[in-house]
Structure formats: C-alpha cells, structure tokens
Amino acid sequence: MKLAEVQADNLAAYKRVLKLMGNRFEFTVVADDGSWANEQIDKAIAEVQRIEKLLTTFSEDSQTNEINRNAGIKPVKVDEEVFGLIARSLKISELTQGAFDITYGSIDKSLWNFDQSMTSLPSAEVAKQSVRLINYQNVILDATNTTVFLKDAGMRIGFGGIGKGYAADKAKLLLQAQGITSGIVNAAGDLVSWGTQPNGTPWTVAIADPDQSTVPFSKLNISGMAIATSGNYEKYVTINGKKYSHTIDPTTGLPVSGIKSVSIISPSAELSDAMATPVMVMGVKVGLDLINQLKHMACIIVDDHNKIHSSHNINIKN
C-alpha cells in the first residue's frame, strides 16, 4: 500500500509540442519517469509520421495521391488501414447525407481564397459547378482486393476532415500499449484523453469563445473521451457585413454561415473530427437532431448570435 502511495506522489505530466501533418500536435503522458515517458512520446510521434505518409496529398508517393492520379482510370490497391479509413469515411457521408465528403479535394480552389481579395461570392451556378466532382457515391471500394477507385477523372480525395482525429486515436492506442495509463493527444484541437491527471482528477477541456479564441466560455470533463471543434474564427471572409466560414457546403459550393463553432464529444477523435464539419454545414437544428439520435455522442454549437445550443446528453460547466 505504501509503495502505491509513493508512486502516485511521483507522477507527473510530461508534454511535447511539435508540428505534424501540417498542424500543432501536443502529447501529454502521465508517468513517474521522465526519460521513459519521453521515449514513449517519441514512439507516438513516429506513429503519426507514419500515418501522415499514407494520407498526405503533399507527397507524390502517398497512397492518397496514387488514388487521385488514377481517378477515372483504374482501381488502386491500398493498405487495409487506408481502405478501412475510407470505408468509415463513406459511412459518415451516408449518415450526414453528404455534408461530410472526403472527395471535397475535387473542389475548384480557384474560387476560394478567403483573404482580403475576396469581396464577393461566386454566383450559385458557378459555385455549383465548382463542386460537380464532389460525390462520395462515386468512390468504389473492393473489400476483397482492398482497392479504391474514383469513378470520374479529376476527382480527388483528402483526409483533412478526419485524418488528424484518426492519427490522434492511433497515437493514443500505441501509448496505451506501451503502458501509459493516462494522457492526452491533441491534434490541433482534435483531442483524445484517457486516465486522469497526476493528482487523480479528471482531464478537463475548455471550449473557446469563438470571438476570443483564447478565452473559454465553458469547461468539460473529458477523461476517456475525445473532442473536436470546427469554427469559423480561424479562416473566414466578411462580405457585406456577413461572415462566411472557410467550410464549403459540398451540395451548393457556397461557404456556410450561421454557426461560429461546433464541438463534438465522442469516444473517438476520428469520429469527433469527422462529425464537427458536417454539423456546421447542416445548421443548428438539423445538426442537433442528428447528434441527438446517435449514441455516445454530444455536441455544443455557438451560433452567429452567440447563442449556445447543446445536445440532450451534455452538461456544460461555466
């Protein structure tokens, strides 16, 4: 009994922050040996780097780019891991009726720069044309041969809406397998936690005020859970006094408005990451209706009028 008490007293949180997958990653592990803790963080970093090589669109030899190069030409054989992630992505597309779609990489980016030079929206016709190749139903999977085929030439997939969450989950699993019983992996706001803080209290996360991203408006206990936030406060444009998010509605080709931020809480960073953007696209009512139908998932929405909306099963602490 005394030995356990001594070990508990020696526990500390060891952190590492670095850029991975083009984003800020922060690893926190609780341990009683700093040298050993940092070795485990090194392994988690290597795991994220491995995933990045599979999923990136910035490297010619990634499996993602191989799929995109062969759009409209032939199926591409991929690792089971990549195949599984694409299959789960397509299920989320079905669940959200296309509000989440990994073929968003097909969008005509020449229309959207979201900087000071953008002073008007394109016409509805031009916007619709810009997203003509976005259609998750044209991703053909062959589970027997683990191949992926994009039906139309010019189609492109990308994992910007799910990849960071997936990497966070994989890093967590690796750390747990190495014996880390408490920790957090934070992939640019897609965050997964397990265990408790060194003093035994639950991990908590602050939800940022969308108008002051360094100021929280509430805190949540998230031990054993994951949370991801999608917001219009990081990249947006204001046209005629109205704020438009960099999030594009894949059905209209136009940027979404009406919501400042969406935070999704679930057991998996991958799922939280993937569900945050479609709720922004769906809007407050439809988004909340969907989340309220799903088990083990909760949602906090801040609308353009700073009103906070939450799903039935959440307890917000101010």
PDB file of C-alpha atoms in Angstrom:
ATOM      1  CA  MET A   1       0.000   0.000   0.000  1.00  0.00           C
ATOM      2  CA  LYS A   2       2.796   2.439   0.852  1.00  0.00           C
ATOM      3  CA  LEU A   3       4.575   1.677  -2.429  1.00  0.00           C
ATOM      4  CA  ALA A   4       1.476   2.650  -4.409  1.00  0.00           C
ATOM      5  CA  GLU A   5       1.245   5.916  -2.490  1.00  0.00           C
ATOM      6  CA  VAL A   6       4.901   6.728  -3.232  1.00  0.00           C
ATOM      7  CA  GLN A   7       4.387   6.031  -6.949  1.00  0.00           C
ATOM      8  CA  ALA A   8       1.308   8.235  -7.027  1.00  0.00           C
ATOM      9  CA  ASP A   9       3.264  11.079  -5.419  1.00  0.00           C
ATOM     10  CA  ASN A  10       5.959  10.791  -8.101  1.00  0.00           C
ATOM     11  CA  LEU A  11       3.565  11.015 -11.039  1.00  0.00           C
ATOM     12  CA  ALA A  12       3.949  13.990 -13.360  1.00  0.00           C
ATOM     13  CA  ALA A  13       2.627  15.079 -16.737  1.00  0.00           C
ATOM     14  CA  TYR A  14       5.273  15.163 -19.463  1.00  0.00           C
ATOM     15  CA  LYS A  15       4.487  17.206 -22.585  1.00  0.00           C
ATOM     16  CA  ARG A  16       5.820  17.621 -26.094  1.00  0.00           C
ATOM     17  CA  VAL A  17       4.573  20.078 -28.732  1.00  0.00           C
ATOM     18  CA  LEU A  18       5.586  19.921 -32.397  1.00  0.00           C
ATOM     19  CA  LYS A  19       4.263  20.301 -35.931  1.00  0.00           C
ATOM     20  CA  LEU A  20       2.934  17.136 -37.562  1.00  0.00           C
ATOM     21  CA  MET A  21       0.547  16.715 -40.520  1.00  0.00           C
ATOM     22  CA  GLY A  22       0.886  20.468 -41.028  1.00  0.00           C
ATOM     23  CA  ASN A  23      -0.656  21.131 -37.608  1.00  0.00           C
ATOM     24  CA  ARG A  24       0.242  21.647 -33.970  1.00  0.00           C
ATOM     25  CA  PHE A  25       0.296  18.351 -32.084  1.00  0.00           C
ATOM     26  CA  GLU A  26       0.660  18.148 -28.312  1.00  0.00           C
ATOM     27  CA  PHE A  27       1.388  14.902 -26.492  1.00  0.00           C
ATOM     28  CA  THR A  28       0.871  14.665 -22.726  1.00  0.00           C
ATOM     29  CA  VAL A  29       1.648  11.489 -20.782  1.00  0.00           C
ATOM     30  CA  VAL A  30       1.482  10.803 -17.055  1.00  0.00           C
ATOM     31  CA  ALA A  31       4.377   8.780 -15.689  1.00  0.00           C
ATOM     32  CA  ASP A  32       6.814   8.562 -12.775  1.00  0.00           C
ATOM     33  CA  ASP A  33       9.919   8.512 -15.001  1.00  0.00           C
ATOM     34  CA  GLY A  34      10.560  11.421 -17.360  1.00  0.00           C
ATOM     35  CA  SER A  35      13.116   9.616 -19.504  1.00  0.00           C
ATOM     36  CA  TRP A  36      10.796   6.654 -20.100  1.00  0.00           C
ATOM     37  CA  ALA A  37       7.838   8.976 -20.727  1.00  0.00           C
ATOM     38  CA  ASN A  38       9.748  10.836 -23.442  1.00  0.00           C
ATOM     39  CA  GLU A  39      10.710   7.560 -25.116  1.00  0.00           C
ATOM     40  CA  GLN A  40       7.025   6.685 -25.362  1.00  0.00           C
ATOM     41  CA  ILE A  41       6.210  10.113 -26.805  1.00  0.00           C
ATOM     42  CA  ASP A  42       8.927   9.533 -29.438  1.00  0.00           C
ATOM     43  CA  LYS A  43       7.110   6.340 -30.479  1.00  0.00           C
ATOM     44  CA  ALA A  44       3.770   8.166 -30.682  1.00  0.00           C
ATOM     45  CA  ILE A  45       5.337  10.863 -32.874  1.00  0.00           C
ATOM     46  CA  ALA A  46       6.757   8.186 -35.191  1.00  0.00           C
ATOM     47  CA  GLU A  47       3.272   6.660 -35.449  1.00  0.00           C
ATOM     48  CA  VAL A  48       1.734   9.982 -36.520  1.00  0.00           C
ATOM     49  CA  GLN A  49       4.545  10.487 -39.062  1.00  0.00           C
ATOM     50  CA  ARG A  50       3.823   7.016 -40.477  1.00  0.00           C
ATOM     51  CA  ILE A  51       0.121   7.879 -40.878  1.00  0.00           C
ATOM     52  CA  GLU A  52       0.969  11.223 -42.458  1.00  0.00           C
ATOM     53  CA  LYS A  53       2.996   9.472 -45.176  1.00  0.00           C
ATOM     54  CA  LEU A  54      -0.018   7.297 -46.031  1.00  0.00           C
ATOM     55  CA  LEU A  55      -2.605  10.075 -46.108  1.00  0.00           C
ATOM     56  CA  THR A  56      -0.862  13.271 -47.211  1.00  0.00           C
ATOM     57  CA  THR A  57      -1.643  14.950 -50.523  1.00  0.00           C
ATOM     58  CA  PHE A  58       1.660  16.854 -50.345  1.00  0.00           C
ATOM     59  CA  SER A  59       3.808  13.846 -51.241  1.00  0.00           C
ATOM     60  CA  GLU A  60       3.718  12.266 -54.697  1.00  0.00           C
ATOM     61  CA  ASP A  61       4.236   8.750 -53.360  1.00  0.00           C
ATOM     62  CA  SER A  62       1.394   8.715 -50.813  1.00  0.00           C
ATOM     63  CA  GLN A  63      -1.429   6.232 -51.280  1.00  0.00           C
ATOM     64  CA  THR A  64      -3.893   9.140 -51.353  1.00  0.00           C
ATOM     65  CA  ASN A  65      -2.170  10.695 -54.341  1.00  0.00           C
ATOM     66  CA  GLU A  66      -1.926   7.327 -56.069  1.00  0.00           C
ATOM     67  CA  ILE A  67      -5.729   7.016 -55.782  1.00  0.00           C
ATOM     68  CA  ASN A  68      -6.199  10.573 -57.068  1.00  0.00           C
ATOM     69  CA  ARG A  69      -3.798  10.108 -60.010  1.00  0.00           C
ATOM     70  CA  ASN A  70      -5.807   7.121 -61.184  1.00  0.00           C
ATOM     71  CA  ALA A  71      -9.240   8.745 -60.921  1.00  0.00           C
ATOM     72  CA  GLY A  72     -11.345   7.649 -63.875  1.00  0.00           C
ATOM     73  CA  ILE A  73      -8.583   5.252 -64.974  1.00  0.00           C
ATOM     74  CA  LYS A  74      -8.270   2.226 -62.683  1.00  0.00           C
ATOM     75  CA  PRO A  75      -8.674   0.983 -59.092  1.00  0.00           C
ATOM     76  CA  VAL A  76      -5.670   1.358 -56.791  1.00  0.00           C
ATOM     77  CA  LYS A  77      -4.654  -1.251 -54.215  1.00  0.00           C
ATOM     78  CA  VAL A  78      -4.092   0.289 -50.775  1.00  0.00           C
ATOM     79  CA  ASP A  79      -3.161  -0.848 -47.270  1.00  0.00           C
ATOM     80  CA  GLU A  80      -6.029  -2.275 -45.242  1.00  0.00           C
ATOM     81  CA  GLU A  81      -5.593   0.644 -42.852  1.00  0.00           C
ATOM     82  CA  VAL A  82      -6.220   3.230 -45.592  1.00  0.00           C
ATOM     83  CA  PHE A  83      -9.071   1.146 -47.033  1.00  0.00           C
ATOM     84  CA  GLY A  84     -10.714   0.976 -43.596  1.00  0.00           C
ATOM     85  CA  LEU A  85     -10.457   4.728 -43.063  1.00  0.00           C
ATOM     86  CA  ILE A  86     -12.015   5.398 -46.473  1.00  0.00           C
ATOM     87  CA  ALA A  87     -14.801   2.886 -45.774  1.00  0.00           C
ATOM     88  CA  ARG A  88     -15.594   4.570 -42.444  1.00  0.00           C
ATOM     89  CA  SER A  89     -15.493   7.976 -44.152  1.00  0.00           C
ATOM     90  CA  LEU A  90     -18.097   6.838 -46.663  1.00  0.00           C
ATOM     91  CA  LYS A  91     -20.345   5.602 -43.832  1.00  0.00           C
ATOM     92  CA  ILE A  92     -20.156   9.054 -42.220  1.00  0.00           C
ATOM     93  CA  SER A  93     -21.022  10.577 -45.614  1.00  0.00           C
ATOM     94  CA  GLU A  94     -24.142   8.418 -45.719  1.00  0.00           C
ATOM     95  CA  LEU A  95     -25.010   9.311 -42.137  1.00  0.00           C
ATOM     96  CA  THR A  96     -24.656  13.049 -42.833  1.00  0.00           C
ATOM     97  CA  GLN A  97     -26.258  12.846 -46.305  1.00  0.00           C
ATOM     98  CA  GLY A  98     -23.071  14.104 -47.929  1.00  0.00           C
ATOM     99  CA  ALA A  99     -22.349  17.001 -45.552  1.00  0.00           C
ATOM    100  CA  PHE A 100     -19.094  15.132 -44.831  1.00  0.00           C
ATOM    101  CA  ASP A 101     -17.349  14.015 -48.013  1.00  0.00           C
ATOM    102  CA  ILE A 102     -13.696  13.020 -48.493  1.00  0.00           C
ATOM    103  CA  THR A 103     -13.991  13.824 -52.218  1.00  0.00           C
ATOM    104  CA  TYR A 104     -14.030  17.529 -51.244  1.00  0.00           C
ATOM    105  CA  GLY A 105     -10.479  17.571 -52.680  1.00  0.00           C
ATOM    106  CA  SER A 106     -12.189  17.867 -56.099  1.00  0.00           C
ATOM    107  CA  ILE A 107     -13.369  21.424 -55.391  1.00  0.00           C
ATOM    108  CA  ASP A 108     -12.213  24.197 -57.696  1.00  0.00           C
ATOM    109  CA  LYS A 109      -9.950  26.055 -55.249  1.00  0.00           C
ATOM    110  CA  SER A 110      -9.512  28.998 -57.618  1.00  0.00           C
ATOM    111  CA  LEU A 111     -12.851  30.331 -56.348  1.00  0.00           C
ATOM    112  CA  TRP A 112     -11.950  30.238 -52.679  1.00  0.00           C
ATOM    113  CA  ASN A 113      -9.023  32.069 -51.139  1.00  0.00           C
ATOM    114  CA  PHE A 114     -10.713  33.518 -48.025  1.00  0.00           C
ATOM    115  CA  ASP A 115      -8.405  36.526 -47.807  1.00  0.00           C
ATOM    116  CA  GLN A 116      -8.794  40.284 -48.240  1.00  0.00           C
ATOM    117  CA  SER A 117      -9.030  39.981 -52.038  1.00  0.00           C
ATOM    118  CA  MET A 118     -12.288  38.028 -51.760  1.00  0.00           C
ATOM    119  CA  THR A 119     -15.003  40.687 -51.849  1.00  0.00           C
ATOM    120  CA  SER A 120     -17.958  38.744 -53.299  1.00  0.00           C
ATOM    121  CA  LEU A 121     -19.327  35.245 -53.547  1.00  0.00           C
ATOM    122  CA  PRO A 122     -19.492  33.492 -56.908  1.00  0.00           C
ATOM    123  CA  SER A 123     -22.918  33.018 -58.451  1.00  0.00           C
ATOM    124  CA  ALA A 124     -24.938  29.986 -57.385  1.00  0.00           C
ATOM    125  CA  GLU A 125     -24.371  28.442 -60.827  1.00  0.00           C
ATOM    126  CA  VAL A 126     -20.592  28.916 -60.748  1.00  0.00           C
ATOM    127  CA  ALA A 127     -20.403  27.658 -57.156  1.00  0.00           C
ATOM    128  CA  LYS A 128     -22.438  24.551 -58.010  1.00  0.00           C
ATOM    129  CA  GLN A 129     -20.171  23.836 -60.979  1.00  0.00           C
ATOM    130  CA  SER A 130     -17.091  24.114 -58.723  1.00  0.00           C
ATOM    131  CA  VAL A 131     -18.263  21.136 -56.646  1.00  0.00           C
ATOM    132  CA  ARG A 132     -19.554  18.968 -59.504  1.00  0.00           C
ATOM    133  CA  LEU A 133     -16.929  16.265 -58.848  1.00  0.00           C
ATOM    134  CA  ILE A 134     -17.662  16.038 -55.117  1.00  0.00           C
ATOM    135  CA  ASN A 135     -19.694  12.868 -54.660  1.00  0.00           C
ATOM    136  CA  TYR A 136     -18.789  10.181 -52.155  1.00  0.00           C
ATOM    137  CA  GLN A 137     -21.048   7.753 -54.002  1.00  0.00           C
ATOM    138  CA  ASN A 138     -18.501   7.721 -56.829  1.00  0.00           C
ATOM    139  CA  VAL A 139     -15.833   6.181 -54.581  1.00  0.00           C
ATOM    140  CA  ILE A 140     -15.893   2.469 -55.424  1.00  0.00           C
ATOM    141  CA  LEU A 141     -14.437   0.102 -52.833  1.00  0.00           C
ATOM    142  CA  ASP A 142     -13.496  -3.540 -53.404  1.00  0.00           C
ATOM    143  CA  ALA A 143     -13.048  -5.171 -49.996  1.00  0.00           C
ATOM    144  CA  THR A 144     -11.777  -8.453 -51.447  1.00  0.00           C
ATOM    145  CA  ASN A 145      -8.845  -6.792 -53.220  1.00  0.00           C
ATOM    146  CA  THR A 146      -8.614  -3.696 -50.945  1.00  0.00           C
ATOM    147  CA  THR A 147      -8.799  -1.367 -53.931  1.00  0.00           C
ATOM    148  CA  VAL A 148     -10.206   2.149 -54.226  1.00  0.00           C
ATOM    149  CA  PHE A 149     -11.487   3.610 -57.493  1.00  0.00           C
ATOM    150  CA  LEU A 150     -12.662   7.165 -58.142  1.00  0.00           C
ATOM    151  CA  LYS A 151     -15.164   6.891 -61.000  1.00  0.00           C
ATOM    152  CA  ASP A 152     -14.670  10.313 -62.583  1.00  0.00           C
ATOM    153  CA  ALA A 153     -11.472  11.807 -63.976  1.00  0.00           C
ATOM    154  CA  GLY A 154     -10.469  14.828 -61.892  1.00  0.00           C
ATOM    155  CA  MET A 155     -11.946  13.502 -58.649  1.00  0.00           C
ATOM    156  CA  ARG A 156      -9.721  13.825 -55.597  1.00  0.00           C
ATOM    157  CA  ILE A 157      -9.990  12.552 -52.055  1.00  0.00           C
ATOM    158  CA  GLY A 158      -8.415  14.137 -48.992  1.00  0.00           C
ATOM    159  CA  PHE A 159      -8.433  13.370 -45.293  1.00  0.00           C
ATOM    160  CA  GLY A 160      -8.420  16.923 -43.913  1.00  0.00           C
ATOM    161  CA  GLY A 161     -11.749  16.302 -42.161  1.00  0.00           C
ATOM    162  CA  ILE A 162     -10.832  13.030 -40.450  1.00  0.00           C
ATOM    163  CA  GLY A 163      -7.082  12.375 -40.677  1.00  0.00           C
ATOM    164  CA  LYS A 164      -5.919  14.301 -37.608  1.00  0.00           C
ATOM    165  CA  GLY A 165      -8.515  12.614 -35.429  1.00  0.00           C
ATOM    166  CA  TYR A 166      -7.520   9.204 -36.787  1.00  0.00           C
ATOM    167  CA  ALA A 167      -3.839   9.936 -36.059  1.00  0.00           C
ATOM    168  CA  ALA A 168      -4.686  11.057 -32.502  1.00  0.00           C
ATOM    169  CA  ASP A 169      -6.583   7.814 -31.849  1.00  0.00           C
ATOM    170  CA  LYS A 170      -3.733   5.699 -33.226  1.00  0.00           C
ATOM    171  CA  ALA A 171      -1.158   7.558 -31.117  1.00  0.00           C
ATOM    172  CA  LYS A 172      -3.339   7.015 -28.032  1.00  0.00           C
ATOM    173  CA  LEU A 173      -3.610   3.272 -28.710  1.00  0.00           C
ATOM    174  CA  LEU A 174       0.147   2.996 -29.147  1.00  0.00           C
ATOM    175  CA  LEU A 175       0.824   4.879 -25.898  1.00  0.00           C
ATOM    176  CA  GLN A 176      -1.658   2.671 -24.036  1.00  0.00           C
ATOM    177  CA  ALA A 177       0.013  -0.444 -25.446  1.00  0.00           C
ATOM    178  CA  GLN A 178       3.369   0.885 -24.160  1.00  0.00           C
ATOM    179  CA  GLY A 179       1.930   1.171 -20.645  1.00  0.00           C
ATOM    180  CA  ILE A 180       0.867   4.825 -20.489  1.00  0.00           C
ATOM    181  CA  THR A 181      -2.302   4.661 -18.374  1.00  0.00           C
ATOM    182  CA  SER A 182      -3.134   8.400 -18.533  1.00  0.00           C
ATOM    183  CA  GLY A 183      -2.565  11.005 -21.198  1.00  0.00           C
ATOM    184  CA  ILE A 184      -3.818  13.326 -23.907  1.00  0.00           C
ATOM    185  CA  VAL A 185      -3.101  13.552 -27.614  1.00  0.00           C
ATOM    186  CA  ASN A 186      -4.166  16.929 -29.004  1.00  0.00           C
ATOM    187  CA  ALA A 187      -4.048  17.175 -32.798  1.00  0.00           C
ATOM    188  CA  ALA A 188      -4.729  20.858 -33.446  1.00  0.00           C
ATOM    189  CA  GLY A 189      -7.894  20.767 -31.344  1.00  0.00           C
ATOM    190  CA  ASP A 190      -8.868  17.185 -32.173  1.00  0.00           C
ATOM    191  CA  LEU A 191      -8.188  15.825 -28.730  1.00  0.00           C
ATOM    192  CA  VAL A 192      -8.442  12.407 -27.094  1.00  0.00           C
ATOM    193  CA  SER A 193      -7.769  11.672 -23.421  1.00  0.00           C
ATOM    194  CA  TRP A 194      -7.627   8.657 -21.135  1.00  0.00           C
ATOM    195  CA  GLY A 195      -6.991   8.087 -17.437  1.00  0.00           C
ATOM    196  CA  THR A 196      -6.639  11.041 -15.084  1.00  0.00           C
ATOM    197  CA  GLN A 197      -4.321  13.929 -14.261  1.00  0.00           C
ATOM    198  CA  PRO A 198      -1.338  13.191 -11.971  1.00  0.00           C
ATOM    199  CA  ASN A 199      -3.397  14.282  -8.927  1.00  0.00           C
ATOM    200  CA  GLY A 200      -6.180  11.835  -9.827  1.00  0.00           C
ATOM    201  CA  THR A 201      -8.697  14.418 -11.045  1.00  0.00           C
ATOM    202  CA  PRO A 202     -10.337  14.071 -14.489  1.00  0.00           C
ATOM    203  CA  TRP A 203      -8.899  15.782 -17.540  1.00  0.00           C
ATOM    204  CA  THR A 204     -10.915  18.877 -18.440  1.00  0.00           C
ATOM    205  CA  VAL A 205     -11.027  20.875 -21.658  1.00  0.00           C
ATOM    206  CA  ALA A 206     -12.001  24.500 -22.164  1.00  0.00           C
ATOM    207  CA  ILE A 207     -14.321  25.382 -25.057  1.00  0.00           C
ATOM    208  CA  ALA A 208     -13.057  28.607 -26.660  1.00  0.00           C
ATOM    209  CA  ASP A 209     -15.238  31.657 -27.141  1.00  0.00           C
ATOM    210  CA  PRO A 210     -15.388  31.948 -30.970  1.00  0.00           C
ATOM    211  CA  ASP A 211     -14.929  35.727 -30.785  1.00  0.00           C
ATOM    212  CA  GLN A 212     -11.940  35.444 -28.451  1.00  0.00           C
ATOM    213  CA  SER A 213     -10.312  32.115 -29.250  1.00  0.00           C
ATOM    214  CA  THR A 214      -8.010  32.330 -26.195  1.00  0.00           C
ATOM    215  CA  VAL A 215     -10.953  32.864 -23.819  1.00  0.00           C
ATOM    216  CA  PRO A 216     -13.008  29.817 -22.764  1.00  0.00           C
ATOM    217  CA  PHE A 217     -16.745  30.017 -22.158  1.00  0.00           C
ATOM    218  CA  SER A 218     -17.078  26.613 -20.532  1.00  0.00           C
ATOM    219  CA  LYS A 219     -15.189  23.563 -19.303  1.00  0.00           C
ATOM    220  CA  LEU A 220     -15.971  19.889 -19.743  1.00  0.00           C
ATOM    221  CA  ASN A 221     -14.691  16.739 -18.087  1.00  0.00           C
ATOM    222  CA  ILE A 222     -13.372  14.638 -20.970  1.00  0.00           C
ATOM    223  CA  SER A 223     -11.448  11.773 -19.364  1.00  0.00           C
ATOM    224  CA  GLY A 224     -11.875   8.726 -21.571  1.00  0.00           C
ATOM    225  CA  MET A 225     -13.457  10.820 -24.325  1.00  0.00           C
ATOM    226  CA  ALA A 226     -12.473  12.776 -27.428  1.00  0.00           C
ATOM    227  CA  ILE A 227     -13.490  16.248 -28.559  1.00  0.00           C
ATOM    228  CA  ALA A 228     -13.072  18.137 -31.819  1.00  0.00           C
ATOM    229  CA  THR A 229     -14.055  21.708 -32.659  1.00  0.00           C
ATOM    230  CA  SER A 230     -14.749  23.244 -36.059  1.00  0.00           C
ATOM    231  CA  GLY A 231     -15.107  27.008 -36.173  1.00  0.00           C
ATOM    232  CA  ASN A 232     -15.344  29.998 -38.479  1.00  0.00           C
ATOM    233  CA  TYR A 233     -12.982  32.090 -36.351  1.00  0.00           C
ATOM    234  CA  GLU A 234      -9.740  30.725 -37.794  1.00  0.00           C
ATOM    235  CA  LYS A 235     -10.353  31.236 -41.510  1.00  0.00           C
ATOM    236  CA  TYR A 236     -13.251  33.251 -42.879  1.00  0.00           C
ATOM    237  CA  VAL A 237     -14.252  36.189 -45.042  1.00  0.00           C
ATOM    238  CA  THR A 238     -16.743  39.011 -44.375  1.00  0.00           C
ATOM    239  CA  ILE A 239     -18.834  40.137 -47.347  1.00  0.00           C
ATOM    240  CA  ASN A 240     -21.442  42.880 -46.967  1.00  0.00           C
ATOM    241  CA  GLY A 241     -21.194  42.560 -43.196  1.00  0.00           C
ATOM    242  CA  LYS A 242     -21.857  38.801 -43.171  1.00  0.00           C
ATOM    243  CA  LYS A 243     -19.221  36.319 -42.016  1.00  0.00           C
ATOM    244  CA  TYR A 244     -18.650  33.197 -44.122  1.00  0.00           C
ATOM    245  CA  SER A 245     -16.675  30.208 -42.883  1.00  0.00           C
ATOM    246  CA  HIS A 246     -13.965  28.562 -44.989  1.00  0.00           C
ATOM    247  CA  THR A 247     -16.153  25.421 -44.715  1.00  0.00           C
ATOM    248  CA  ILE A 248     -17.850  24.826 -48.074  1.00  0.00           C
ATOM    249  CA  ASP A 249     -21.221  23.127 -48.351  1.00  0.00           C
ATOM    250  CA  PRO A 250     -20.460  20.296 -50.808  1.00  0.00           C
ATOM    251  CA  THR A 251     -24.009  20.377 -52.222  1.00  0.00           C
ATOM    252  CA  THR A 252     -24.097  24.091 -53.105  1.00  0.00           C
ATOM    253  CA  GLY A 253     -20.413  25.000 -53.411  1.00  0.00           C
ATOM    254  CA  LEU A 254     -21.001  28.040 -51.195  1.00  0.00           C
ATOM    255  CA  PRO A 255     -19.437  28.741 -47.790  1.00  0.00           C
ATOM    256  CA  VAL A 256     -21.593  28.037 -44.760  1.00  0.00           C
ATOM    257  CA  SER A 257     -22.863  30.712 -42.377  1.00  0.00           C
ATOM    258  CA  GLY A 258     -24.996  30.790 -39.245  1.00  0.00           C
ATOM    259  CA  ILE A 259     -22.661  28.898 -36.902  1.00  0.00           C
ATOM    260  CA  LYS A 260     -19.489  30.167 -35.236  1.00  0.00           C
ATOM    261  CA  SER A 261     -18.293  26.878 -33.785  1.00  0.00           C
ATOM    262  CA  VAL A 262     -19.222  23.237 -33.329  1.00  0.00           C
ATOM    263  CA  SER A 263     -17.663  20.948 -30.703  1.00  0.00           C
ATOM    264  CA  ILE A 264     -18.338  17.217 -30.887  1.00  0.00           C
ATOM    265  CA  ILE A 265     -17.665  14.884 -27.938  1.00  0.00           C
ATOM    266  CA  SER A 266     -17.487  11.121 -28.561  1.00  0.00           C
ATOM    267  CA  PRO A 267     -15.288   8.144 -27.574  1.00  0.00           C
ATOM    268  CA  SER A 268     -13.126   8.583 -30.703  1.00  0.00           C
ATOM    269  CA  ALA A 269     -11.128  11.554 -32.012  1.00  0.00           C
ATOM    270  CA  GLU A 270     -11.669  10.271 -35.548  1.00  0.00           C
ATOM    271  CA  LEU A 271     -15.440  10.359 -35.158  1.00  0.00           C
ATOM    272  CA  SER A 272     -15.466  13.708 -33.351  1.00  0.00           C
ATOM    273  CA  ASP A 273     -13.232  15.196 -36.062  1.00  0.00           C
ATOM    274  CA  ALA A 274     -15.397  13.838 -38.874  1.00  0.00           C
ATOM    275  CA  MET A 275     -18.712  14.970 -37.359  1.00  0.00           C
ATOM    276  CA  ALA A 276     -17.765  18.572 -36.470  1.00  0.00           C
ATOM    277  CA  THR A 277     -17.705  19.951 -40.026  1.00  0.00           C
ATOM    278  CA  PRO A 278     -20.962  18.350 -41.257  1.00  0.00           C
ATOM    279  CA  VAL A 279     -22.858  19.779 -38.283  1.00  0.00           C
ATOM    280  CA  MET A 280     -21.588  23.230 -39.348  1.00  0.00           C
ATOM    281  CA  VAL A 281     -22.861  22.519 -42.855  1.00  0.00           C
ATOM    282  CA  MET A 282     -26.237  21.178 -41.672  1.00  0.00           C
ATOM    283  CA  GLY A 283     -27.006  24.092 -39.374  1.00  0.00           C
ATOM    284  CA  VAL A 284     -28.150  24.218 -35.758  1.00  0.00           C
ATOM    285  CA  LYS A 285     -31.496  22.405 -35.928  1.00  0.00           C
ATOM    286  CA  VAL A 286     -30.644  19.616 -38.369  1.00  0.00           C
ATOM    287  CA  GLY A 287     -27.197  19.137 -36.829  1.00  0.00           C
ATOM    288  CA  LEU A 288     -28.542  18.803 -33.298  1.00  0.00           C
ATOM    289  CA  ASP A 289     -31.336  16.496 -34.450  1.00  0.00           C
ATOM    290  CA  LEU A 290     -28.725  14.161 -35.940  1.00  0.00           C
ATOM    291  CA  ILE A 291     -26.437  14.191 -32.881  1.00  0.00           C
ATOM    292  CA  ASN A 292     -29.390  13.555 -30.560  1.00  0.00           C
ATOM    293  CA  GLN A 293     -30.114  10.338 -32.478  1.00  0.00           C
ATOM    294  CA  LEU A 294     -26.582   8.982 -32.052  1.00  0.00           C
ATOM    295  CA  LYS A 295     -25.380   7.061 -29.008  1.00  0.00           C
ATOM    296  CA  HIS A 296     -22.282   8.141 -27.066  1.00  0.00           C
ATOM    297  CA  MET A 297     -22.089  11.476 -28.871  1.00  0.00           C
ATOM    298  CA  ALA A 298     -22.696  15.026 -27.692  1.00  0.00           C
ATOM    299  CA  CYS A 299     -22.498  18.437 -29.301  1.00  0.00           C
ATOM    300  CA  ILE A 300     -22.105  22.127 -28.398  1.00  0.00           C
ATOM    301  CA  ILE A 301     -22.912  24.753 -31.047  1.00  0.00           C
ATOM    302  CA  VAL A 302     -22.356  28.506 -30.858  1.00  0.00           C
ATOM    303  CA  ASP A 303     -24.438  30.312 -33.482  1.00  0.00           C
ATOM    304  CA  ASP A 304     -23.768  33.650 -35.170  1.00  0.00           C
ATOM    305  CA  HIS A 305     -25.741  35.424 -32.413  1.00  0.00           C
ATOM    306  CA  ASN A 306     -23.548  33.861 -29.680  1.00  0.00           C
ATOM    307  CA  LYS A 307     -26.381  31.631 -28.517  1.00  0.00           C
ATOM    308  CA  ILE A 308     -25.181  28.284 -27.165  1.00  0.00           C
ATOM    309  CA  HIS A 309     -27.053  25.152 -28.251  1.00  0.00           C
ATOM    310  CA  SER A 310     -26.256  21.702 -26.889  1.00  0.00           C
ATOM    311  CA  SER A 311     -27.416  18.150 -27.411  1.00  0.00           C
ATOM    312  CA  HIS A 312     -29.625  16.473 -24.812  1.00  0.00           C
ATOM    313  CA  ASN A 313     -26.882  14.485 -23.103  1.00  0.00           C
ATOM    314  CA  ILE A 314     -24.330  17.144 -22.180  1.00  0.00           C
ATOM    315  CA  ASN A 315     -23.519  19.044 -19.012  1.00  0.00           C
ATOM    316  CA  ILE A 316     -21.816  22.391 -19.640  1.00  0.00           C
ATOM    317  CA  LYS A 317     -19.867  23.882 -16.729  1.00  0.00           C
ATOM    318  CA  ASN A 318     -19.338  27.616 -16.889  1.00  0.00           C
TER     319      ASN A 318
END
